[in-house]
PDB file of C-alpha atoms and ligand atoms in Angstrom:
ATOM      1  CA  UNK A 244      51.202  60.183 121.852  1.00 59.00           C
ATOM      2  CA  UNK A 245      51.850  57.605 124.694  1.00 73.00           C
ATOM      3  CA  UNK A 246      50.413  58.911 127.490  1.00 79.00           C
ATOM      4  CA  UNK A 247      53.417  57.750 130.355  1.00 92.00           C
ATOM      5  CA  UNK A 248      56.153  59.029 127.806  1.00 98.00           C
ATOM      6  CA  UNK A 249      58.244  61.607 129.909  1.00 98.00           C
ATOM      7  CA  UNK A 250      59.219  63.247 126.653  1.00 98.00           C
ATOM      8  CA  UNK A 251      55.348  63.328 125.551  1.00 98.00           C
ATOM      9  CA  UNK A 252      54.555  65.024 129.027  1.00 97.00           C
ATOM     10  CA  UNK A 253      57.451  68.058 128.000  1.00 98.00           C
ATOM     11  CA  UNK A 254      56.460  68.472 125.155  1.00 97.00           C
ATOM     12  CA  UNK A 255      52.419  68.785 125.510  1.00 96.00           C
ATOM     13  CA  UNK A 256      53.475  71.615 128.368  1.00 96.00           C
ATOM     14  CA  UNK A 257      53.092  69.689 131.208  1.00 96.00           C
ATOM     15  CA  UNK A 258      56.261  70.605 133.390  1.00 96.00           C
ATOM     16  CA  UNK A 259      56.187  74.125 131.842  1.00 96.00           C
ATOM     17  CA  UNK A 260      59.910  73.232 130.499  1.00 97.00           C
ATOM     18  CA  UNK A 261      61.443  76.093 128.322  1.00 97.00           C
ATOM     19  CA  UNK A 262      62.077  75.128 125.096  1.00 98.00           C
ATOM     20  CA  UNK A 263      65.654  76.683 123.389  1.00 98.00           C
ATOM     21  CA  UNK A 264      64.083  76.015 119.791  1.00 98.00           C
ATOM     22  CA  UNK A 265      60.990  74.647 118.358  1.00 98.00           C
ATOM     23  CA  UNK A 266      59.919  74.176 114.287  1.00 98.00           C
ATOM     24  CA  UNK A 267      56.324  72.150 113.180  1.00 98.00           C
ATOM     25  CA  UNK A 268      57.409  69.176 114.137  1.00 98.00           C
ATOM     26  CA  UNK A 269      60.136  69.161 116.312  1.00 98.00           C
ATOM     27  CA  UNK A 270      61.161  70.581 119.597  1.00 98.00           C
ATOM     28  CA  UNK A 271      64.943  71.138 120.956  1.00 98.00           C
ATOM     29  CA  UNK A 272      65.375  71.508 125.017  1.00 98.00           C
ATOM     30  CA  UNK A 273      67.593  71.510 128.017  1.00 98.00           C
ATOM     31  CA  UNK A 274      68.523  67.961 129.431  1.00 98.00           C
ATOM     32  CA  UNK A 275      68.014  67.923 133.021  1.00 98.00           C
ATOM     33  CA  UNK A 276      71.588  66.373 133.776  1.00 98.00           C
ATOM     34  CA  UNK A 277      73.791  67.785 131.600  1.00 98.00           C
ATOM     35  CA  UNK A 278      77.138  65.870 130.871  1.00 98.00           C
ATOM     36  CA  UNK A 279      78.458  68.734 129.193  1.00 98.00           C
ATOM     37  CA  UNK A 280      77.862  72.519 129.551  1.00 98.00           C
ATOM     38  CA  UNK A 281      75.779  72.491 127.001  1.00 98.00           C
ATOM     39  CA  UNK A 282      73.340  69.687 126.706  1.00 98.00           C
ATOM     40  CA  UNK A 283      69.762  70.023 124.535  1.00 98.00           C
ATOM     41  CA  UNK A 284      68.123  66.911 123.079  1.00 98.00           C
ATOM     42  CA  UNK A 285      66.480  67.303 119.895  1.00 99.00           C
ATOM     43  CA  UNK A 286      62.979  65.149 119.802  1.00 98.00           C
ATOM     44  CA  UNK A 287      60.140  64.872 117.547  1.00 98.00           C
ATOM     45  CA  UNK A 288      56.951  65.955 118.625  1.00 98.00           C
ATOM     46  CA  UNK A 289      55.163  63.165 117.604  1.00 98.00           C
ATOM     47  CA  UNK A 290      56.080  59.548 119.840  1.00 98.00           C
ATOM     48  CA  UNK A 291      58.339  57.916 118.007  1.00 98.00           C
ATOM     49  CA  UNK A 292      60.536  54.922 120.539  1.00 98.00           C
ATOM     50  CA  UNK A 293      63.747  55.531 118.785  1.00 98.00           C
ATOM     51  CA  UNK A 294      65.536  55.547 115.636  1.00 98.00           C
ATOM     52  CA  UNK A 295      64.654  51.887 114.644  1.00 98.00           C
ATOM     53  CA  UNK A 296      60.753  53.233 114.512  1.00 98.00           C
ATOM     54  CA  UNK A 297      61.730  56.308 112.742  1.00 98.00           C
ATOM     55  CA  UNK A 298      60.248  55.449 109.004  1.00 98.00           C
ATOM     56  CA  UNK A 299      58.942  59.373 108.273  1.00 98.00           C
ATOM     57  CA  UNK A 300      61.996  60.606 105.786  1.00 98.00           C
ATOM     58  CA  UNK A 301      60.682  64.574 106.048  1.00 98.00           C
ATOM     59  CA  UNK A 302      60.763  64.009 109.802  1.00 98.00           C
ATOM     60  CA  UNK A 303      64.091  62.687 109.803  1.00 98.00           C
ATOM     61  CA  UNK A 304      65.382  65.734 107.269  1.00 98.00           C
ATOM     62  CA  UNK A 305      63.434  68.358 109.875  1.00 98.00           C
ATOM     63  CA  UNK A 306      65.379  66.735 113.114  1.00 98.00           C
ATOM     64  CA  UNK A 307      68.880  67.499 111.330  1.00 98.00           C
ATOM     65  CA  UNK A 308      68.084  70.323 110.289  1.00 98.00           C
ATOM     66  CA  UNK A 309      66.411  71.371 113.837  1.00 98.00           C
ATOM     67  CA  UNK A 310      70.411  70.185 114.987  1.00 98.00           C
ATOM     68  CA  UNK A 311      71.872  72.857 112.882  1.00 98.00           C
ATOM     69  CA  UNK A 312      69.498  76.008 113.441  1.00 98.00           C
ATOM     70  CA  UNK A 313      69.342  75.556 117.028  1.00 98.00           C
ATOM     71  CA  UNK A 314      73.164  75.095 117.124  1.00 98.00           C
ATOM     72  CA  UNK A 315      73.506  78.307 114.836  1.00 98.00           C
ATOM     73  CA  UNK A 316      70.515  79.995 116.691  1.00 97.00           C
ATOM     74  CA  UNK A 317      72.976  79.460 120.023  1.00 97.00           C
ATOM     75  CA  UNK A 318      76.258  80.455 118.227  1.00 97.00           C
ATOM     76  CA  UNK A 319      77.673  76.652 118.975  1.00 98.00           C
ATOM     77  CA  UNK A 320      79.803  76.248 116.062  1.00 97.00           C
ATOM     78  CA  UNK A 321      81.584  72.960 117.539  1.00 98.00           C
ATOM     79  CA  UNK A 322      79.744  70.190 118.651  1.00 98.00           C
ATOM     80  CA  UNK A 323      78.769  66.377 119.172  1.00 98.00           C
ATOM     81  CA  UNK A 324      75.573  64.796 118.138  1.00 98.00           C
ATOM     82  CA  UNK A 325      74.412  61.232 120.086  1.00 98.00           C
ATOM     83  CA  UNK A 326      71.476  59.073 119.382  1.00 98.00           C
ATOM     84  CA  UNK A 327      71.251  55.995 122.197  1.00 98.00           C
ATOM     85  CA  UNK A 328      68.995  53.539 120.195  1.00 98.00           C
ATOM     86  CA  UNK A 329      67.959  50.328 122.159  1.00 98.00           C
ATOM     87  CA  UNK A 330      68.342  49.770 126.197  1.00 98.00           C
ATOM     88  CA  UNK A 331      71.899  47.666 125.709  1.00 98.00           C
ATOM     89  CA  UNK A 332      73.071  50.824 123.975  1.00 98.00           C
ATOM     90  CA  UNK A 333      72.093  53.094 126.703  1.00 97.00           C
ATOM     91  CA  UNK A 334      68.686  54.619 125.377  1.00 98.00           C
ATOM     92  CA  UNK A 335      66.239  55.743 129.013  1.00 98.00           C
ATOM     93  CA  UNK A 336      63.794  57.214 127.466  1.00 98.00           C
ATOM     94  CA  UNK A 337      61.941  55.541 124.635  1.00 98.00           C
ATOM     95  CA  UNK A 338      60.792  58.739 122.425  1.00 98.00           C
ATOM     96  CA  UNK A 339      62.992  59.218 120.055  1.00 98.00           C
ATOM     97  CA  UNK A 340      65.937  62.262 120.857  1.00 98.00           C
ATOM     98  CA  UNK A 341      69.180  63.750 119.542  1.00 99.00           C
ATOM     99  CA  UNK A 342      71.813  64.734 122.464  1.00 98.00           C
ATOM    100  CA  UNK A 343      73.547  67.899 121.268  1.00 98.00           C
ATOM    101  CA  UNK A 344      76.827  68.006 123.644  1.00 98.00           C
ATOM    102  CA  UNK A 345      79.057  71.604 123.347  1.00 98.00           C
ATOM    103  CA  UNK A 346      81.430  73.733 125.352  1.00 97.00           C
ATOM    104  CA  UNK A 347      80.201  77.331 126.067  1.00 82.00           C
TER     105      UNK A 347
HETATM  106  P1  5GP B 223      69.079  58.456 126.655  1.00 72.38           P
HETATM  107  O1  5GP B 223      69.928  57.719 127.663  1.00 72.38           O
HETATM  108  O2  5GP B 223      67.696  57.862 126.563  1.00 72.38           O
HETATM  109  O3  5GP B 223      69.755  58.619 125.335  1.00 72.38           O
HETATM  110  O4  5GP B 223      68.958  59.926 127.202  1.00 72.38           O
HETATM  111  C1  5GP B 223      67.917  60.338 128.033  1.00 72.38           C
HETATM  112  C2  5GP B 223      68.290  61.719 128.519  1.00 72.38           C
HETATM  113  O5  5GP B 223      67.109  62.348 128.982  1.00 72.38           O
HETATM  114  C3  5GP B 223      69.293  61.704 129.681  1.00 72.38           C
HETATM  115  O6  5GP B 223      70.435  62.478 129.317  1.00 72.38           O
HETATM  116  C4  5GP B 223      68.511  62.331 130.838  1.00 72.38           C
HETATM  117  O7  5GP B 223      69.299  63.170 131.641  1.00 72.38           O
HETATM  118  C5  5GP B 223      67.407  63.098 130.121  1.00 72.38           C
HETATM  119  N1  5GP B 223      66.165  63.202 130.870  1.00 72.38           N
HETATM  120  C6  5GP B 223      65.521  62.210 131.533  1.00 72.38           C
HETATM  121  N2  5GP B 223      64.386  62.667 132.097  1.00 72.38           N
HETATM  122  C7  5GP B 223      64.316  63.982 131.766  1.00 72.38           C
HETATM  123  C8  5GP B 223      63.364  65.006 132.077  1.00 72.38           C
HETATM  124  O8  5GP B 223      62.360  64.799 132.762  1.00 72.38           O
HETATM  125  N3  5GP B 223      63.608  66.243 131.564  1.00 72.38           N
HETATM  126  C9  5GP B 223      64.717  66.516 130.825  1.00 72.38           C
HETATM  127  N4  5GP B 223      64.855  67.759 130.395  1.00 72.38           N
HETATM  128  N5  5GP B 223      65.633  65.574 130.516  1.00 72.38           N
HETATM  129  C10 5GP B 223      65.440  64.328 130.987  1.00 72.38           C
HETATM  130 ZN1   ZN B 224      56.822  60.162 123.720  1.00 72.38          ZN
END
């Protein structure tokens, strides 16, 4: 865990934030400026800086798969997945997250 990781912070309980969906290793929850009307980001629990670090294959199987039950769990049968890796490609915040972007 890095200990001035925002993500880290959410996900240890700090800010209280609600999370939509959560499995072992892997929690899903609201972004807090949403560019769509629906907007969750999909992070593992554990630190990981972004996709180039990701080397865990069972953690990378339990992400997608955390993309299509929360998805299913919400009824959003449409949607777009993003990954920013690297600050040039738009990546903020360096722990690892899936943007899921839908329409209500
Ligand atoms: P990135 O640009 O790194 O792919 O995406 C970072 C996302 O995290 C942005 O969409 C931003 O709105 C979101 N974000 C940044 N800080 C927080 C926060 O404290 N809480 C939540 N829920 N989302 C955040
Ligand atoms: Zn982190």
């Amino acid at each position: 865990m890095a200990d001035e990781c925002i993500f880290c912070k959410i996900i240890r309980g700090d800010f209280n934030t609600e999370f939509v969906y959560e499995t072992e290793n892997t929690v899903v929850f609201n972004d807090i400026n949403p560019k769509a009307p629906i907007h969750m980001l999909v992070c593992p629990k554990v630190h990981v800086e972004s996709l180039n670090e990701l080397e865990d294959k069972n953690l990378m199987a339990e992400l997608i798969q955390t993309v299509k039950d929360v998805t299913q769990k919400i009824g959003l049968k449409s949607y777009k997945t993003l990954i920013n890796t690297g600050k040039e490609a738009g990546q903020e915040v360096f722990h690892l997250h899936i943007h899921i972007l839908g329409n209500k």
